[in-house]
């Protein structure tokens, strides 16, 4: 599609870029035909051509991260904790949620050596003073023994680094016996892909989780002093004011620490997009297909009403009196500072 629409693009690297980009550069340097480079798309006699895809990288540790390219670490900070970095323990997800394209993109779940990743994080802390890591994994908890090994490595080093991680609620419930290890390893924020509070919607999108698990995950994390960020997606069903009221009531019952309200985005390669192909598009600007803007029309509510509904959820969950009071009565100074910092910045983002 890109080659057909954009004349300024000659070659597209498809899928994982580390190996393919290197193969492409070496082919250009040596004069090797592009048809022999796996994992690209290019024009042959003016027509888009796709050589075979390159198999997924099996040894993720074979491609070092270019930390030396960062010139000023103070430019990268997060959650008010100082210098931050984005790292990766695994790639891929074995689940097939209809609205998500991760499974098709990464093809299979793979992980790095837990010891080497822990070494890297410790080195970032000792060398550059990094104190916060956002783990860019789709599903790091896929294999519990491997995941536990990684947590044990982090906990054993006792380094002053905290983590933001995205984890499915069934895995939080599964790991109830090792959540103390989560805390000891430094995990402080967990994004929970709740997506919907309607059991039928969860079934339709093949989420593979239940509302009971969502509730239990929020409660377990609160018991262990780990902040939960509940992801809620607008547009997975025909929205109405009743749906918004139900979502607010249920999310308040879950009592997660924060809510991340997003609009469903119909990525063309997903099952959800194929199912929604007849729904009109209300946002033609692809630059705004960013989960923060409504893309698909809603038969019951106009776009401005959907906008107000999403903002209503955010305001109620974050600013209801009980939530504000819980921040003030938090005894742990570190947790209280984090809650206040997040409330201030969430408010700024809200407006």
C-alpha positions as a Python dict, from the first residue, in 0.01 Angstrom:
ca = {
    (1, 'X'): (0, 0, 0),
    (2, 'X'): (279, 244, 88),
    (3, 'X'): (468, 176, -235),
    (4, 'X'): (150, 228, -434),
    (5, 'X'): (62, 556, -263),
    (6, 'X'): (401, 717, -194),
    (7, 'X'): (641, 766, -485),
    (8, 'X'): (910, 896, -250),
    (9, 'X'): (944, 555, -86),
    (10, 'X'): (1160, 301, -270),
    (11, 'X'): (1195, 19, -17),
    (12, 'X'): (995, -86, 290),
    (13, 'X'): (1140, -304, 565),
    (14, 'X'): (864, -535, 685),
    (15, 'X'): (834, -684, 1033),
    (16, 'X'): (1138, -690, 1263),
    (17, 'X'): (1390, -443, 1130),
    (18, 'X'): (1719, -532, 1300),
    (19, 'X'): (1825, -813, 1069),
    (20, 'X'): (1637, -705, 757),
    (21, 'X'): (1776, -350, 760),
    (22, 'X'): (2130, -487, 787),
    (23, 'X'): (2068, -732, 502),
    (24, 'X'): (1927, -447, 290),
    (25, 'X'): (2227, -218, 345),
    (26, 'X'): (2469, -499, 267),
    (27, 'X'): (2276, -585, -51),
    (28, 'X'): (2287, -223, -170),
    (29, 'X'): (2660, -197, -95),
    (30, 'X'): (2742, -520, -278),
    (31, 'X'): (2500, -474, -567),
    (32, 'X'): (2303, -782, -468),
    (33, 'X'): (1953, -798, -626),
    (34, 'X'): (1679, -676, -392),
    (35, 'X'): (1471, -980, -479),
    (36, 'X'): (1717, -1183, -272),
    (37, 'X'): (1658, -979, 46),
    (38, 'X'): (1397, -1142, 265),
    (39, 'X'): (1154, -922, 456),
    (40, 'X'): (1134, -614, 232),
    (41, 'X'): (896, -464, -24),
    (42, 'X'): (1029, -274, -326),
    (43, 'X'): (938, -173, -679),
    (44, 'X'): (1038, -397, -969),
    (45, 'X'): (970, -229, -1301),
    (46, 'X'): (735, 11, -1124),
    (47, 'X'): (529, -260, -952),
    (48, 'X'): (535, -331, -575),
    (49, 'X'): (714, -661, -516),
    (50, 'X'): (737, -867, -198),
    (51, 'X'): (1019, -1121, -159),
    (52, 'X'): (958, -1390, 106),
    (53, 'X'): (926, -1271, 467),
    (54, 'X'): (1224, -1315, 698),
    (55, 'X'): (1168, -1565, 981),
    (56, 'X'): (1133, -1411, 1330),
    (57, 'X'): (1459, -1345, 1515),
    (58, 'X'): (1518, -1635, 1752),
    (59, 'X'): (1816, -1492, 1941),
    (60, 'X'): (1704, -1142, 2044),
    (61, 'X'): (2028, -1093, 2240),
    (62, 'X'): (2225, -1105, 1914),
    (63, 'X'): (2124, -746, 1836),
    (64, 'X'): (2266, -501, 2092),
    (65, 'X'): (2074, -186, 2186),
    (66, 'X'): (2240, 141, 2084),
    (67, 'X'): (2239, 309, 2424),
    (68, 'X'): (2555, 497, 2323),
    (69, 'X'): (2347, 698, 2073),
    (70, 'X'): (2174, 886, 2358),
    (71, 'X'): (2358, 1213, 2406),
    (72, 'X'): (2170, 1361, 2703),
    (73, 'X'): (1995, 1122, 2941),
    (74, 'X'): (1825, 1412, 3119),
    (75, 'X'): (1603, 1449, 2810),
    (76, 'X'): (1441, 1116, 2901),
    (77, 'X'): (1248, 1117, 3228),
    (78, 'X'): (928, 951, 3347),
    (79, 'X'): (686, 949, 3642),
    (80, 'X'): (892, 1210, 3825),
    (81, 'X'): (1158, 953, 3910),
    (82, 'X'): (1441, 1094, 3703),
    (83, 'X'): (1622, 937, 3409),
    (84, 'X'): (1425, 671, 3223),
    (85, 'X'): (1476, 416, 2947),
    (86, 'X'): (1264, 180, 2740),
    (87, 'X'): (1388, -179, 2738),
    (88, 'X'): (1253, -511, 2618),
    (89, 'X'): (1250, -858, 2770),
    (90, 'X'): (1030, -1038, 2517),
    (91, 'X'): (846, -994, 2188),
    (92, 'X'): (507, -1113, 2079),
    (93, 'X'): (189, -1240, 2240),
    (94, 'X'): (20, -1581, 2210),
    (95, 'X'): (-330, -1436, 2246),
    (96, 'X'): (-553, -1341, 1953),
    (97, 'X'): (-759, -1038, 2062),
    (98, 'X'): (-950, -928, 1752),
    (99, 'X'): (-858, -557, 1776),
    (100, 'X'): (-485, -611, 1834),
    (101, 'X'): (-224, -670, 1563),
    (102, 'X'): (66, -778, 1785),
    (103, 'X'): (27, -1152, 1729),
    (104, 'X'): (34, -1118, 1350),
    (105, 'X'): (322, -871, 1355),
    (106, 'X'): (559, -1060, 1587),
    (107, 'X'): (427, -1405, 1479),
    (108, 'X'): (551, -1590, 1786),
    (109, 'X'): (649, -1518, 2147),
    (110, 'X'): (1023, -1506, 2217),
    (111, 'X'): (1227, -1381, 2511),
    (112, 'X'): (1577, -1260, 2587),
    (113, 'X'): (1808, -1414, 2843),
    (114, 'X'): (1671, -1301, 3184),
    (115, 'X'): (2022, -1264, 3326),
    (116, 'X'): (2143, -1051, 3034),
    (117, 'X'): (1842, -820, 3055),
    (118, 'X'): (1890, -778, 3430),
    (119, 'X'): (2262, -710, 3365),
    (120, 'X'): (2166, -443, 3112),
    (121, 'X'): (1923, -272, 3350),
    (122, 'X'): (2177, -274, 3631),
    (123, 'X'): (2440, -131, 3392),
    (124, 'X'): (2202, 147, 3284),
    (125, 'X'): (2146, 237, 3648),
    (126, 'X'): (2515, 227, 3747),
    (127, 'X'): (2648, 396, 3432),
    (128, 'X'): (2380, 652, 3343),
    (129, 'X'): (2176, 688, 3661),
    (130, 'X'): (1860, 542, 3504),
    (131, 'X'): (1592, 501, 3771),
    (132, 'X'): (1285, 412, 3568),
    (133, 'X'): (1233, 147, 3299),
    (134, 'X'): (932, 111, 3073),
    (135, 'X'): (929, -249, 2956),
    (136, 'X'): (812, -250, 2592),
    (137, 'X'): (676, -604, 2601),
    (138, 'X'): (338, -711, 2468),
    (139, 'X'): (310, -1005, 2708),
    (140, 'X'): (622, -1057, 2925),
    (141, 'X'): (448, -1304, 3158),
    (142, 'X'): (372, -1566, 2889),
    (143, 'X'): (603, -1830, 3041),
    (144, 'X'): (578, -1815, 3422),
    (145, 'X'): (909, -1994, 3502),
    (146, 'X'): (1102, -1765, 3264),
    (147, 'X'): (920, -1458, 3396),
    (148, 'X'): (989, -1560, 3755),
    (149, 'X'): (1358, -1609, 3674),
    (150, 'X'): (1370, -1252, 3540),
    (151, 'X'): (1200, -1115, 3853),
    (152, 'X'): (1439, -1307, 4079),
    (153, 'X'): (1738, -1166, 3892),
    (154, 'X'): (1611, -810, 3936),
    (155, 'X'): (1522, -863, 4302),
    (156, 'X'): (1861, -1016, 4384),
    (157, 'X'): (2045, -708, 4255),
    (158, 'X'): (1846, -469, 4475),
    (159, 'X'): (1893, -171, 4243),
    (160, 'X'): (1693, 151, 4280),
    (161, 'X'): (1499, 114, 3955),
    (162, 'X'): (1122, 106, 3916),
    (163, 'X'): (924, -38, 3624),
    (164, 'X'): (617, 23, 3410),
    (165, 'X'): (489, -299, 3249),
    (166, 'X'): (180, -411, 3057),
    (167, 'X'): (36, -742, 3188),
    (168, 'X'): (-289, -932, 3131),
    (169, 'X'): (-521, -965, 3432),
    (170, 'X'): (-534, -1351, 3418),
    (171, 'X'): (-155, -1354, 3457),
    (172, 'X'): (-173, -1124, 3761),
    (173, 'X'): (-423, -1363, 3920),
    (174, 'X'): (-206, -1660, 3818),
    (175, 'X'): (96, -1496, 3980),
    (176, 'X'): (-74, -1418, 4310),
    (177, 'X'): (186, -1633, 4486),
    (178, 'X'): (480, -1428, 4351),
    (179, 'X'): (341, -1074, 4355),
    (180, 'X'): (573, -1000, 4647),
    (181, 'X'): (853, -1073, 4401),
    (182, 'X'): (701, -822, 4156),
    (183, 'X'): (731, -557, 4425),
    (184, 'X'): (1082, -657, 4529),
    (185, 'X'): (1195, -649, 4165),
    (186, 'X'): (1081, -286, 4142),
    (187, 'X'): (758, -316, 3942),
    (188, 'X'): (556, -7, 4034),
    (189, 'X'): (305, 50, 3750),
    (190, 'X'): (114, -219, 3562),
    (191, 'X'): (-109, -142, 3264),
    (192, 'X'): (-399, -388, 3272),
    (193, 'X'): (-567, -456, 2938),
    (194, 'X'): (-920, -466, 3076),
    (195, 'X'): (-1062, -312, 2753),
    (196, 'X'): (-1430, -355, 2849),
    (197, 'X'): (-1645, -413, 3157),
    (198, 'X'): (-1905, -603, 2950),
    (199, 'X'): (-1855, -986, 2958),
    (200, 'X'): (-2015, -1022, 2614),
    (201, 'X'): (-1775, -770, 2459),
    (202, 'X'): (-1478, -949, 2617),
    (203, 'X'): (-1604, -1269, 2458),
    (204, 'X'): (-1659, -1105, 2118),
    (205, 'X'): (-1307, -959, 2104),
    (206, 'X'): (-1155, -1292, 2219),
    (207, 'X'): (-990, -1127, 2517),
    (208, 'X'): (-952, -1451, 2707),
    (209, 'X'): (-1021, -1285, 3042),
    (210, 'X'): (-1324, -1227, 3264),
    (211, 'X'): (-1457, -934, 3465),
    (212, 'X'): (-1394, -1138, 3780),
    (213, 'X'): (-1025, -1168, 3690),
    (214, 'X'): (-1009, -795, 3612),
    (215, 'X'): (-1151, -713, 3955),
    (216, 'X'): (-924, -959, 4133),
    (217, 'X'): (-613, -829, 3954),
    (218, 'X'): (-683, -472, 4067),
    (219, 'X'): (-731, -585, 4425),
    (220, 'X'): (-420, -801, 4429),
    (221, 'X'): (-201, -519, 4300),
    (222, 'X'): (-340, -277, 4557),
    (223, 'X'): (-265, -526, 4833),
    (224, 'X'): (99, -535, 4723),
    (225, 'X'): (145, -160, 4678),
    (226, 'X'): (165, -177, 4297),
    (227, 'X'): (-28, 81, 4095),
    (228, 'X'): (-280, -46, 3840),
    (229, 'X'): (-357, 148, 3523),
    (230, 'X'): (-682, 12, 3380),
    (231, 'X'): (-706, 33, 3000),
    (232, 'X'): (-1064, 92, 2881),
    (233, 'X'): (-1147, 102, 2509),
    (234, 'X'): (-1436, 305, 2369),
    (235, 'X'): (-1590, 182, 2044),
    (236, 'X'): (-1575, -195, 2081),
    (237, 'X'): (-1954, -193, 2095),
    (238, 'X'): (-2239, 42, 2004),
    (239, 'X'): (-2184, 308, 2269),
    (240, 'X'): (-2473, 472, 2452),
    (241, 'X'): (-2502, 683, 2765),
    (242, 'X'): (-2607, 366, 2945),
    (243, 'X'): (-2279, 199, 2840),
    (244, 'X'): (-2081, 494, 2973),
    (245, 'X'): (-2269, 489, 3305),
    (246, 'X'): (-2209, 114, 3338),
    (247, 'X'): (-1838, 157, 3260),
    (248, 'X'): (-1802, 429, 3522),
    (249, 'X'): (-1979, 224, 3787),
    (250, 'X'): (-1777, -89, 3712),
    (251, 'X'): (-1440, 87, 3685),
    (252, 'X'): (-1504, 259, 4017),
    (253, 'X'): (-1583, -85, 4164),
    (254, 'X'): (-1257, -224, 4027),
    (255, 'X'): (-1091, 65, 4212),
    (256, 'X'): (-778, 70, 3997),
    (257, 'X'): (-538, 355, 4064),
    (258, 'X'): (-571, 511, 3717),
    (259, 'X'): (-770, 461, 3399),
    (260, 'X'): (-639, 491, 3044),
    (261, 'X'): (-936, 557, 2813),
    (262, 'X'): (-866, 487, 2446),
    (263, 'X'): (-1067, 478, 2124),
    (264, 'X'): (-1059, 159, 1920),
    (265, 'X'): (-845, 192, 1608),
    (266, 'X'): (-928, -41, 1315),
    (267, 'X'): (-583, -154, 1202),
    (268, 'X'): (-640, -297, 856),
    (269, 'X'): (-466, -628, 926),
    (270, 'X'): (-679, -716, 1233),
    (271, 'X'): (-992, -927, 1261),
    (272, 'X'): (-1175, -634, 1423),
    (273, 'X'): (-1108, -411, 1121),
    (274, 'X'): (-1249, -676, 890),
    (275, 'X'): (-1559, -702, 1108),
    (276, 'X'): (-1600, -321, 1115),
    (277, 'X'): (-1533, -263, 744),
    (278, 'X'): (-1887, -132, 684),
    (279, 'X'): (-1880, 120, 970),
    (280, 'X'): (-1826, 478, 846),
    (281, 'X'): (-1499, 653, 932),
    (282, 'X'): (-1543, 984, 1116),
    (283, 'X'): (-1170, 1066, 1133),
    (284, 'X'): (-1009, 1055, 785),
    (285, 'X'): (-680, 1209, 907),
    (286, 'X'): (-448, 911, 959),
    (287, 'X'): (-226, 1134, 1172),
    (288, 'X'): (-497, 1114, 1438),
    (289, 'X'): (-534, 737, 1436),
    (290, 'X'): (-359, 740, 1772),
    (291, 'X'): (-609, 586, 2017),
    (292, 'X'): (-693, 938, 2142),
    (293, 'X'): (-938, 1026, 1865),
    (294, 'X'): (-1261, 855, 1766),
    (295, 'X'): (-1219, 677, 1431),
    (296, 'X'): (-1539, 478, 1377),
    (297, 'X'): (-1888, 626, 1381),
    (298, 'X'): (-2139, 531, 1649),
    (299, 'X'): (-2505, 492, 1547),
    (300, 'X'): (-2643, 602, 1886),
    (301, 'X'): (-2407, 890, 1971),
    (302, 'X'): (-2253, 1168, 1762),
    (303, 'X'): (-1875, 1220, 1785),
    (304, 'X'): (-1899, 1508, 2033),
    (305, 'X'): (-2112, 1293, 2264),
    (306, 'X'): (-1861, 1007, 2242),
    (307, 'X'): (-1588, 1259, 2326),
    (308, 'X'): (-1780, 1377, 2634),
    (309, 'X'): (-1847, 1018, 2739),
    (310, 'X'): (-1477, 930, 2731),
    (311, 'X'): (-1389, 1245, 2926),
    (312, 'X'): (-1667, 1168, 3175),
    (313, 'X'): (-1508, 830, 3253),
    (314, 'X'): (-1162, 985, 3302),
    (315, 'X'): (-1289, 1266, 3526),
    (316, 'X'): (-1502, 1044, 3747),
    (317, 'X'): (-1243, 771, 3800),
    (318, 'X'): (-959, 1012, 3880),
    (319, 'X'): (-1135, 1296, 4062),
    (320, 'X'): (-1417, 1139, 4262),
    (321, 'X'): (-1397, 1232, 4634),
    (322, 'X'): (-1314, 880, 4749),
    (323, 'X'): (-1018, 863, 4511),
    (324, 'X'): (-882, 1201, 4622),
    (325, 'X'): (-920, 1105, 4987),
    (326, 'X'): (-733, 777, 4927),
    (327, 'X'): (-437, 976, 4794),
    (328, 'X'): (-424, 1196, 5104),
    (329, 'X'): (-445, 907, 5350),
    (330, 'X'): (-176, 695, 5183),
    (331, 'X'): (83, 636, 5455),
    (332, 'X'): (385, 537, 5243),
    (333, 'X'): (566, 863, 5148),
    (334, 'X'): (694, 722, 4818),
    (335, 'X'): (353, 595, 4709),
    (336, 'X'): (186, 921, 4814),
    (337, 'X'): (435, 1130, 4614),
    (338, 'X'): (375, 911, 4310),
    (339, 'X'): (-3, 939, 4342),
    (340, 'X'): (15, 1317, 4369),
    (341, 'X'): (259, 1345, 4076),
    (342, 'X'): (34, 1125, 3859),
    (343, 'X'): (-280, 1316, 3959),
    (344, 'X'): (-122, 1648, 3860),
    (345, 'X'): (6, 1519, 3526),
    (346, 'X'): (-312, 1324, 3449),
    (347, 'X'): (-508, 1645, 3504),
    (348, 'X'): (-279, 1835, 3267),
    (349, 'X'): (-315, 1566, 3001),
    (350, 'X'): (-692, 1560, 3054),
    (351, 'X'): (-728, 1930, 2968),
}
